[in-house]
PDB file of C-alpha atoms in Angstrom:
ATOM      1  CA  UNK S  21       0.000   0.000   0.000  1.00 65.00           C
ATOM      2  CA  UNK S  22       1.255   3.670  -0.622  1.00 75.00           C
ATOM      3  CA  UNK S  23       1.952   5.742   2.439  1.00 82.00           C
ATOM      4  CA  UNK S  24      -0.516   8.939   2.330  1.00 82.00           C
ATOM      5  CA  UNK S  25       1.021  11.954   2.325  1.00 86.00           C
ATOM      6  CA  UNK S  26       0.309  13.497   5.520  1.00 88.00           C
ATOM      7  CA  UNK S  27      -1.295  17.077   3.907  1.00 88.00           C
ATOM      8  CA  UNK S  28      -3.960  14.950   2.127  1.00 84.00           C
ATOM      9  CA  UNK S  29      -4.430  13.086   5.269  1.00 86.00           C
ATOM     10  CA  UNK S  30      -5.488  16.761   7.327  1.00 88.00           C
ATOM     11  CA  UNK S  31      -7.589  17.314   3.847  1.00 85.00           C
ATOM     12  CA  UNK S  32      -9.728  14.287   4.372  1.00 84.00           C
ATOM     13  CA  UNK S  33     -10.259  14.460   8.128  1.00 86.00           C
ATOM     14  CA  UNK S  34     -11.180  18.055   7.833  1.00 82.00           C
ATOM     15  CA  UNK S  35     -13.767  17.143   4.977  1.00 81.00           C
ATOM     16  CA  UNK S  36     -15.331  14.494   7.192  1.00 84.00           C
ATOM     17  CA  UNK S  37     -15.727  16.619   9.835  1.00 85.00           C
ATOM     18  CA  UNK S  38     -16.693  20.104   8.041  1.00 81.00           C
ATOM     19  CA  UNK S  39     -19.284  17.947   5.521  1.00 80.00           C
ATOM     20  CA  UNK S  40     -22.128  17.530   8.701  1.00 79.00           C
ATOM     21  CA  UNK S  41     -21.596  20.850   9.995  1.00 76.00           C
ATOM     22  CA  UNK S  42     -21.992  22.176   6.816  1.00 76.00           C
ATOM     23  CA  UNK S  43     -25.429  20.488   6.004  1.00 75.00           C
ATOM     24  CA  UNK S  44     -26.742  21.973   8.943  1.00 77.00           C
ATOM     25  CA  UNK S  45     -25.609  25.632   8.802  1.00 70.00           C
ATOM     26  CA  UNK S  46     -26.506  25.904   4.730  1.00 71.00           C
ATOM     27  CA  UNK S  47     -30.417  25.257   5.091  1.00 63.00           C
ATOM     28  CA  UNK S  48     -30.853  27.675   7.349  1.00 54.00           C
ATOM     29  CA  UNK S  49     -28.427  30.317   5.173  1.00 53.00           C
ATOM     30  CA  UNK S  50     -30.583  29.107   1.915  1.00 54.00           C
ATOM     31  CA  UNK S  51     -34.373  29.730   4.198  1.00 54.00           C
ATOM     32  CA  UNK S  52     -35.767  33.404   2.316  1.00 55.00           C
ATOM     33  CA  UNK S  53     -36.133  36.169   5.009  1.00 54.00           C
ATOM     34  CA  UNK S  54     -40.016  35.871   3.881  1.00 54.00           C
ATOM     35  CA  UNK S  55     -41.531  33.277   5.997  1.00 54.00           C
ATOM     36  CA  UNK S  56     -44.968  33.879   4.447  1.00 57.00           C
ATOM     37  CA  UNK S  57     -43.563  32.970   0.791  1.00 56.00           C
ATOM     38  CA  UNK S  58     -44.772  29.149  -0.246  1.00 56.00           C
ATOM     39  CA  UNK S  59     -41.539  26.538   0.031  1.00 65.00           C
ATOM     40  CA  UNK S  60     -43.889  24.465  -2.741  1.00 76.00           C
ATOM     41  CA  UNK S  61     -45.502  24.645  -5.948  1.00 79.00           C
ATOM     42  CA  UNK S  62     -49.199  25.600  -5.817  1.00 80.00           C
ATOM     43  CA  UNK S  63     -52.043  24.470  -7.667  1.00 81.00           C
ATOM     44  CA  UNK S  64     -54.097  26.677  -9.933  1.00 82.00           C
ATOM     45  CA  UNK S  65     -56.591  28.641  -8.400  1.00 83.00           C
ATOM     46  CA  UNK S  66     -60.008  27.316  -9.332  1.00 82.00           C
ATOM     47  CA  UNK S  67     -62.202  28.949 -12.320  1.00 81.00           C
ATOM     48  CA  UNK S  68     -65.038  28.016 -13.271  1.00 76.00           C
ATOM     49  CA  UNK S  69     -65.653  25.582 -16.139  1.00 73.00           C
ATOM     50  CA  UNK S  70     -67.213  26.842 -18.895  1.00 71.00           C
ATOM     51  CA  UNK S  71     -71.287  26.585 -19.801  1.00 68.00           C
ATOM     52  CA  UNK S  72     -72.592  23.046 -20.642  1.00 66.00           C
ATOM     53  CA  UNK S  73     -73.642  23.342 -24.962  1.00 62.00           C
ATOM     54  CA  UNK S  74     -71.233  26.407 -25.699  1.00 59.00           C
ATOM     55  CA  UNK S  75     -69.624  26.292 -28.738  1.00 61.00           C
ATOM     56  CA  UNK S  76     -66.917  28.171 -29.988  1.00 62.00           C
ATOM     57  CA  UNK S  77     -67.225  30.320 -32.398  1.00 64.00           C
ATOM     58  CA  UNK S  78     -65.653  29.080 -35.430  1.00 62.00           C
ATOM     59  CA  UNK S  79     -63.733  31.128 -37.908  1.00 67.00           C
ATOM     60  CA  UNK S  80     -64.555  31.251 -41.675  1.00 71.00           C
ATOM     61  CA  UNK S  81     -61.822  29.320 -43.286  1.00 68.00           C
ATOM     62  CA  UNK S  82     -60.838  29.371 -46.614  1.00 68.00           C
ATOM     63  CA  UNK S  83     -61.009  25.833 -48.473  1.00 64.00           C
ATOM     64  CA  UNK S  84     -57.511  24.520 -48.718  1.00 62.00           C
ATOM     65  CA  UNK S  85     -55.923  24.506 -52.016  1.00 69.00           C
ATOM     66  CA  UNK S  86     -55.144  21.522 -53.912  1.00 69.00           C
ATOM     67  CA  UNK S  87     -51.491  20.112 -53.939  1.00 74.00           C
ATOM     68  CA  UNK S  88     -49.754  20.621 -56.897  1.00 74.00           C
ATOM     69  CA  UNK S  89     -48.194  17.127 -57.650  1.00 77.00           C
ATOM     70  CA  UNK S  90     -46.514  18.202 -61.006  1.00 76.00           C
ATOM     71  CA  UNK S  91     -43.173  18.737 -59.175  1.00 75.00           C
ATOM     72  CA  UNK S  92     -43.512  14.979 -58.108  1.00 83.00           C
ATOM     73  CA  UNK S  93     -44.669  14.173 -61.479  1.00 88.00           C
ATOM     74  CA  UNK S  94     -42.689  15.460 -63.999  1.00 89.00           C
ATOM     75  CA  UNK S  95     -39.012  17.227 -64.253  1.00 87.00           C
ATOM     76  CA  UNK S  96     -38.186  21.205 -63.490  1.00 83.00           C
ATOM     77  CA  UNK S  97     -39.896  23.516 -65.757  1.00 83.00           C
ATOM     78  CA  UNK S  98     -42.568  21.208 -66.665  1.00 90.00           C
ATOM     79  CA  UNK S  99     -45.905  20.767 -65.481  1.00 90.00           C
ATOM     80  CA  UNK S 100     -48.634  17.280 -65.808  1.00 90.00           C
ATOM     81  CA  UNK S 101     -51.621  18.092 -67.477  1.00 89.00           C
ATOM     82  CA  UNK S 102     -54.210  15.833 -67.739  1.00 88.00           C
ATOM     83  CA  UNK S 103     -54.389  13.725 -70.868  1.00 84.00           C
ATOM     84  CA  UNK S 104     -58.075  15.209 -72.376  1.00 74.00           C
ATOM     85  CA  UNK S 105     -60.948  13.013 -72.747  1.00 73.00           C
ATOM     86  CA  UNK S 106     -62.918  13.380 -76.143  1.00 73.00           C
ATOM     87  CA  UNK S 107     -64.047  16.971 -75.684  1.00 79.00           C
ATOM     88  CA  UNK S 108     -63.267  19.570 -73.036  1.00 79.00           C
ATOM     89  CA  UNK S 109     -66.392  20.904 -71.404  1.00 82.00           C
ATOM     90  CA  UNK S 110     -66.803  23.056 -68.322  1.00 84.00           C
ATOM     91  CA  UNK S 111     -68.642  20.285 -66.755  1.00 84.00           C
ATOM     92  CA  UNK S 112     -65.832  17.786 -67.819  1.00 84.00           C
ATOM     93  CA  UNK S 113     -63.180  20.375 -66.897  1.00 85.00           C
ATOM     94  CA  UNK S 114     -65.436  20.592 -63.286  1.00 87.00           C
ATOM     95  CA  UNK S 115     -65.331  16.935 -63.251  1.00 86.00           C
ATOM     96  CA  UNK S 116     -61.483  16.030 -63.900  1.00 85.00           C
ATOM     97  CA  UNK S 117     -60.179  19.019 -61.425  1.00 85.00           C
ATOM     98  CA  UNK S 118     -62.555  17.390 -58.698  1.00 84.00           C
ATOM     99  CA  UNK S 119     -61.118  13.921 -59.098  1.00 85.00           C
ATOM    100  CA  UNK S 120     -57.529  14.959 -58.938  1.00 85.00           C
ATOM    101  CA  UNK S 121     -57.080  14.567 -55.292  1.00 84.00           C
ATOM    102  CA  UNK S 122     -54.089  12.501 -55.184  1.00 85.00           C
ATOM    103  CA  UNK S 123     -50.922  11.055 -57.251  1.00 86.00           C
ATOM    104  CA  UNK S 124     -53.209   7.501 -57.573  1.00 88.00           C
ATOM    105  CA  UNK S 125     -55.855   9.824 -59.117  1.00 87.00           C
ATOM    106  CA  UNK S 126     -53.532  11.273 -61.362  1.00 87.00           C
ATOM    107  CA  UNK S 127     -51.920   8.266 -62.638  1.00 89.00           C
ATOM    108  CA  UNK S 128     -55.421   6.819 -63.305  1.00 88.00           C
ATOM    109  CA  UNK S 129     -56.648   9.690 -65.641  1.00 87.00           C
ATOM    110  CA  UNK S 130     -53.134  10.165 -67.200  1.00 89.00           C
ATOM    111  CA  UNK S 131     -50.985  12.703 -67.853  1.00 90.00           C
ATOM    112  CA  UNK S 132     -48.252  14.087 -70.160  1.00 90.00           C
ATOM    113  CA  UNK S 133     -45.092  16.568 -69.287  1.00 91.00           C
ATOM    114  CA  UNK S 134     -45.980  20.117 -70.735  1.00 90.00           C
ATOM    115  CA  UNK S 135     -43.727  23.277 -70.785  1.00 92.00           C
ATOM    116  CA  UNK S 136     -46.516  25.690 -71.035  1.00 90.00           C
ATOM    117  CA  UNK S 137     -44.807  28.682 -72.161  1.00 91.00           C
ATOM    118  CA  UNK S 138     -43.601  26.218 -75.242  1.00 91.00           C
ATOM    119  CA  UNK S 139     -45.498  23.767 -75.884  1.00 92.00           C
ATOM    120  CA  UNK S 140     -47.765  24.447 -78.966  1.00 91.00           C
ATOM    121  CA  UNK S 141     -50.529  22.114 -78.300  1.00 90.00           C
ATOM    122  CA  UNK S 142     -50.921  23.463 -75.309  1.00 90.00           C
ATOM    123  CA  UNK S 143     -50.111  26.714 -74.641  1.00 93.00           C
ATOM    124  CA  UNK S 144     -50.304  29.109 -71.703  1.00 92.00           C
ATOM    125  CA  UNK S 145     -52.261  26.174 -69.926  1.00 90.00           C
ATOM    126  CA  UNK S 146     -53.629  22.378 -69.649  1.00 88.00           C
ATOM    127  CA  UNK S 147     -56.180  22.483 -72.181  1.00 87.00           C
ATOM    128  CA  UNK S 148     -58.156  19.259 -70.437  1.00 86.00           C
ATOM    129  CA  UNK S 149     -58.429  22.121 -66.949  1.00 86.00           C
ATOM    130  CA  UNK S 150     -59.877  24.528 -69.370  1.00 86.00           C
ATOM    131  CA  UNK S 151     -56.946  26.691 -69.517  1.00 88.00           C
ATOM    132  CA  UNK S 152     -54.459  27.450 -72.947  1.00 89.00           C
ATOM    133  CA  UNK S 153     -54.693  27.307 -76.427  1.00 91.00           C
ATOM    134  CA  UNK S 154     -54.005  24.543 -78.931  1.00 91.00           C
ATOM    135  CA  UNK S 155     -51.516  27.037 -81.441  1.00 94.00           C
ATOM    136  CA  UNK S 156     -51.872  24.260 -84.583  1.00 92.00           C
ATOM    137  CA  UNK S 157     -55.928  24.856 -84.548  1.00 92.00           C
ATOM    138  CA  UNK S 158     -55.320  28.573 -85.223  1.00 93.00           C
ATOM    139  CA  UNK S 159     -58.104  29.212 -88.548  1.00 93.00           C
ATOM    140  CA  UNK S 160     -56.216  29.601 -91.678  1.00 93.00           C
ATOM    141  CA  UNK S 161     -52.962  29.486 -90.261  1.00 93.00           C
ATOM    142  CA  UNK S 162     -49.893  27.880 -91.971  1.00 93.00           C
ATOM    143  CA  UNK S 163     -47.359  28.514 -89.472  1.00 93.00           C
ATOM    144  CA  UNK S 164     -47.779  29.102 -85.712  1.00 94.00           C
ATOM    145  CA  UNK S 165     -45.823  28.676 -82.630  1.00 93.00           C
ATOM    146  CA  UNK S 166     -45.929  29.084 -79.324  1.00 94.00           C
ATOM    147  CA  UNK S 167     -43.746  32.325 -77.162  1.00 93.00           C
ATOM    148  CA  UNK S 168     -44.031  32.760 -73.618  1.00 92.00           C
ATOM    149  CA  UNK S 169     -47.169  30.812 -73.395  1.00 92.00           C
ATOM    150  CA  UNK S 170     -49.181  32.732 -76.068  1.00 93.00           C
ATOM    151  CA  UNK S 171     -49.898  31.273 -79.685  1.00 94.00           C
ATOM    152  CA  UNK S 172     -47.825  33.510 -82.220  1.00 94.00           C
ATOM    153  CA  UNK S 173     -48.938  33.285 -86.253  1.00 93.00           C
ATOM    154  CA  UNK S 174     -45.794  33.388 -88.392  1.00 93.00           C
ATOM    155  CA  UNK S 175     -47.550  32.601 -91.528  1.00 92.00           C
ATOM    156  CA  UNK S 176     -51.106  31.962 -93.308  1.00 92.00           C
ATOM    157  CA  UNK S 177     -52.378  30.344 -95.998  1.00 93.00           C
ATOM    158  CA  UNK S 178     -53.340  32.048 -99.217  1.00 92.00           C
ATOM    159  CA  UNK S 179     -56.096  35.116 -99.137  1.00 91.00           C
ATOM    160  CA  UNK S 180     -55.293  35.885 -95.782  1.00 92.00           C
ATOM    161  CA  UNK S 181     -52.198  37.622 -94.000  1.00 91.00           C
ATOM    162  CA  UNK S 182     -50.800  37.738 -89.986  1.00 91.00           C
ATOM    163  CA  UNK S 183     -53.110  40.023 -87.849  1.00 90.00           C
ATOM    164  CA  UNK S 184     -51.196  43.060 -86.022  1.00 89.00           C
ATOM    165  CA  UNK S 185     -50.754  41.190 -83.179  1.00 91.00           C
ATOM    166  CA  UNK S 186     -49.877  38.019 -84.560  1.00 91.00           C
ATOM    167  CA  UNK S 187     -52.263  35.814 -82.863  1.00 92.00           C
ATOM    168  CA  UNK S 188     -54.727  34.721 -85.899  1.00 92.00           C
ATOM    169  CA  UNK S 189     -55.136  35.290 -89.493  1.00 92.00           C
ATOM    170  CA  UNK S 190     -57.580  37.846 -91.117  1.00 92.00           C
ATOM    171  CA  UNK S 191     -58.935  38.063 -94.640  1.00 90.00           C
ATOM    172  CA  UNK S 192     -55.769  40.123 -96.695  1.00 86.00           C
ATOM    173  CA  UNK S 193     -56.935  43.789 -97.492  1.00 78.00           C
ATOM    174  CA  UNK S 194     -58.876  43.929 -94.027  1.00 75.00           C
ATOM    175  CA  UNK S 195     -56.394  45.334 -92.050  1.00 69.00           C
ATOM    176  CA  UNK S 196     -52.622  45.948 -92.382  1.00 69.00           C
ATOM    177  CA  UNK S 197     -50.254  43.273 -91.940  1.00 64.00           C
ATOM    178  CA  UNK S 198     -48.071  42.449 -89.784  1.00 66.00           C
ATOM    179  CA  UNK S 199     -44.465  42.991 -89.786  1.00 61.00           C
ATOM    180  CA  UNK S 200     -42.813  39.494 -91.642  1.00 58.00           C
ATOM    181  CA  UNK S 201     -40.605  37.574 -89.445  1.00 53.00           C
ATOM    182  CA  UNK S 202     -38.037  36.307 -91.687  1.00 50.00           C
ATOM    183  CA  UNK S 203     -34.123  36.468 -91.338  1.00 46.00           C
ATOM    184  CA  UNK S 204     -32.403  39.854 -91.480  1.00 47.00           C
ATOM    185  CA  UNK S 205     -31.033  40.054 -95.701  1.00 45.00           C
ATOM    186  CA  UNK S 206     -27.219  40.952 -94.586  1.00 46.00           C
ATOM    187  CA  UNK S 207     -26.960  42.192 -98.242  1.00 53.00           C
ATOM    188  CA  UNK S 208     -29.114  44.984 -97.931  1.00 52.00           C
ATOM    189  CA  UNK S 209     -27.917  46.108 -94.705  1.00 44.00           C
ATOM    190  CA  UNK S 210     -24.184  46.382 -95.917  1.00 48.00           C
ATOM    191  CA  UNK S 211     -25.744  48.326 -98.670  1.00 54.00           C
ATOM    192  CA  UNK S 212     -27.509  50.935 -96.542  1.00 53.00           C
ATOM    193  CA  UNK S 213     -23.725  50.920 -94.434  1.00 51.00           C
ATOM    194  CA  UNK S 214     -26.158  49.955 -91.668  1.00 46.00           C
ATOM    195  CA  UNK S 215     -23.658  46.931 -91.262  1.00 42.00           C
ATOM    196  CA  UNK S 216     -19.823  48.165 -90.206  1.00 44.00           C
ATOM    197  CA  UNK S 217     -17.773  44.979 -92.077  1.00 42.00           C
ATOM    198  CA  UNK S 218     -14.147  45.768 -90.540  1.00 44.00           C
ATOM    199  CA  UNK S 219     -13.561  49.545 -92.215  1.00 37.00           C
TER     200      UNK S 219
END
């Protein structure tokens, strides 16, 4: 056994005699100078309950909003649209948006990945929820497209010409045309010296 230095030996004897006094001198330095305060938690101080058939009042609240699944559905930038039945009706537009409650639902009615601001069968909007335009059913148009999800008319067929604002086809002589789009003739700018070419 190791011999015990006599200083810790003092150390220990002093702790065992110090520890008892010192539980019965700190209680009474830890007691409040308030003898009237409580020493332990009290309970609530009785209310009365409320009246037997009150209801609350409830607040109006707004229906919640359906989940858009279309960023579970189909990749960034896209959005599912239902796949349309034979003809879009408001009561068959009414019907599909009220039985798209959940992915199951959507998987049964199927669906197809549009960009809307793109996609020129359905532009600007699903055209089975009664929203967007189908660009290629444009009357008389030859060439259409669609920009920023609104049907543009680049060409039309003969007898008629692009409207102003290039979103059908009128009878030619009705109204002025539209400005062409067609590529820039390089020729004619160099011409008009509206094209510097390294002078």
């Amino acid at each position: 056994m190791l011999p015990i230095p006599p200083s810790v030996r003092r150390l220990v004897i002093l702790f065992l005699i110090a520890a008892p006094l010192l539980s019965i001198v700190l209680p009474a330095a830890a007691a409040p100078a308030d003898t009237d305060a409580p020493s332990k938690l009290q309970p609530r101080a009785p209310q009365p309950s409320r009246r037997m058939g009150a209801t609350k009042r409830s607040k109006k609240m707004e229906p919640l909003k359906k989940k858009d699944y279309s960023s579970f559905l189909c990749p960034g930038g896209s959005v599912a649209c239902p796949i349309p039945g034979d003809e879009v009706t408001p009561s068959s537009v009414e019907a599909l948006e009220q039985s798209l409650n959940s992915l199951a639902d959507w998987f049964k009615v199927g669906f197809e990945c549009v960009e809307l601001d793109t996609e020129l069968n359905s532009c600007g909007g699903c055209l089975a929820l009664g929203s967007g335009q189908d660009c290629a059913l444009i009357e008389n148009a030859r060439t259409t497209g669609c920009e920023s999800g609104s049907c543009q008319v680049y060409s039309c067929f003969d007898g008629y010409i692009v409207s102003p604002d290039r979103t059908s086809c009128v009878k030619k002589g009705s109204t002025t045309p539209a400005t062409p789009v067609t590529a820039v003739n390089i020729e004619e700018l160099v011409a008009d010296d509206q094209l510097p070419l390294g002078r």
